[in-house]
CSV table of C-alpha atoms in Angstrom, one decimal:
chain,number,residue,atom,x,y,z
A,26,MET,CA,0.1,-7.6,9.2
A,27,GLU,CA,1.0,-7.7,5.9
A,28,ILE,CA,1.1,-4.2,3.4
A,29,LYS,CA,0.7,-4.6,-0.7
A,30,VAL,CA,1.8,-1.8,-2.9
A,31,LEU,CA,0.2,-2.8,-6.3
A,32,GLY,CA,1.7,-1.1,-9.6
A,33,GLN,CA,4.4,-1.3,-11.9
A,34,GLY,CA,6.9,1.2,-11.0
A,35,CYS,CA,5.0,4.6,-11.9
A,36,VAL,CA,5.9,7.6,-10.1
A,37,GLN,CA,2.3,7.4,-7.8
A,38,CYS,CA,3.4,3.6,-6.9
A,39,ASP,CA,6.7,4.5,-5.8
A,40,ARG,CA,5.6,7.3,-3.9
A,41,LEU,CA,2.9,5.5,-2.4
A,42,GLU,CA,5.6,2.6,-0.8
A,43,ARG,CA,8.0,5.3,0.0
A,44,GLU,CA,5.2,7.2,2.1
A,45,LEU,CA,4.1,4.3,3.4
A,46,MET,CA,7.5,3.1,4.9
A,47,GLU,CA,7.6,6.9,6.4
A,48,VAL,CA,4.3,6.6,8.1
A,49,MET,CA,5.7,2.6,9.4
A,50,ALA,CA,8.3,4.2,11.1
A,51,GLU,CA,6.4,7.1,12.7
A,52,ILE,CA,4.1,4.9,14.3
A,53,ASP,CA,7.1,2.0,14.9
A,54,LEU,CA,5.3,-0.6,13.1
A,55,ALA,CA,6.8,-3.8,11.9
A,56,ALA,CA,4.9,-5.6,9.0
A,57,ASP,CA,5.6,-7.1,5.7
A,58,LEU,CA,5.8,-4.7,2.6
A,59,GLU,CA,5.7,-5.8,-0.7
A,60,HIS,CA,5.8,-3.6,-3.9
A,61,VAL,CA,4.0,-6.0,-6.5
A,62,ARG,CA,5.7,-4.5,-10.1
A,63,GLU,CA,4.3,-7.9,-12.1
A,64,ILE,CA,1.5,-7.3,-14.1
A,65,LYS,CA,0.5,-11.0,-14.2
A,66,GLU,CA,0.6,-10.8,-10.0
A,67,ILE,CA,-1.5,-7.7,-9.6
A,68,GLY,CA,-4.1,-9.0,-12.0
A,69,LYS,CA,-4.7,-11.3,-9.5
A,70,TYR,CA,-6.3,-9.1,-7.2
A,71,GLY,CA,-8.7,-7.2,-9.7
A,72,VAL,CA,-7.7,-3.7,-9.2
A,73,MET,CA,-8.3,-2.0,-12.3
A,74,GLY,CA,-6.4,1.2,-11.1
A,75,MET,CA,-2.8,2.0,-9.7
A,76,PRO,CA,-0.9,2.7,-7.7
A,77,ALA,CA,-3.4,0.1,-5.1
A,78,LEU,CA,-2.9,-0.3,-1.8
A,79,LEU,CA,-4.0,-4.1,0.8
A,80,ILE,CA,-3.6,-4.2,3.8
A,81,ASN,CA,-4.1,-7.8,5.6
A,82,GLY,CA,-5.4,-8.7,1.9
A,83,LYS,CA,-8.1,-5.7,1.6
A,84,VAL,CA,-8.0,-3.1,-0.7
A,85,MET,CA,-7.9,0.1,0.9
A,86,SER,CA,-7.4,2.4,-2.1
A,87,VAL,CA,-7.3,2.3,-5.9
A,88,GLY,CA,-5.6,4.8,-8.6
A,89,ARG,CA,-3.8,7.5,-6.1
A,90,VAL,CA,-1.9,8.2,-2.9
A,91,PRO,CA,-3.9,8.5,0.3
A,92,PRO,CA,-2.7,11.5,2.7
A,93,LYS,CA,-0.2,10.0,5.2
A,94,ALA,CA,-2.9,10.5,7.8
A,95,LYS,CA,-5.2,8.3,6.6
A,96,LEU,CA,-2.5,5.7,5.5
A,97,LYS,CA,-1.4,6.1,9.2
A,98,GLU,CA,-5.3,5.8,10.3
A,99,TRP,CA,-5.5,2.6,8.5
A,100,LEU,CA,-2.1,1.1,9.8
A,101,LYS,CA,-3.0,1.9,12.9
A,102,GLU,CA,-6.8,0.4,12.7
A,103,ALA,CA,-5.2,-2.9,10.9
A,104,GLN,CA,-2.3,-3.5,13.7
A,105,GLY,CA,-5.1,-3.4,16.1
């Protein structure tokens, strides 16, 4: 599984990354978590707000930090 946080390092971007790591630990999920901070790289994904969350290449949220329960739900669904 590939998880990406898109954001240049704003408080919300860092919070999303931290909460994802917490949820991954809670559900014992080993996945690649990458925080993409380079604006040119972020632009390739076509998102207009930050932070953005992608799971396996699919945009799951833009411009907000979803509740931990929602993050857990999405990760479990992607896990299969």
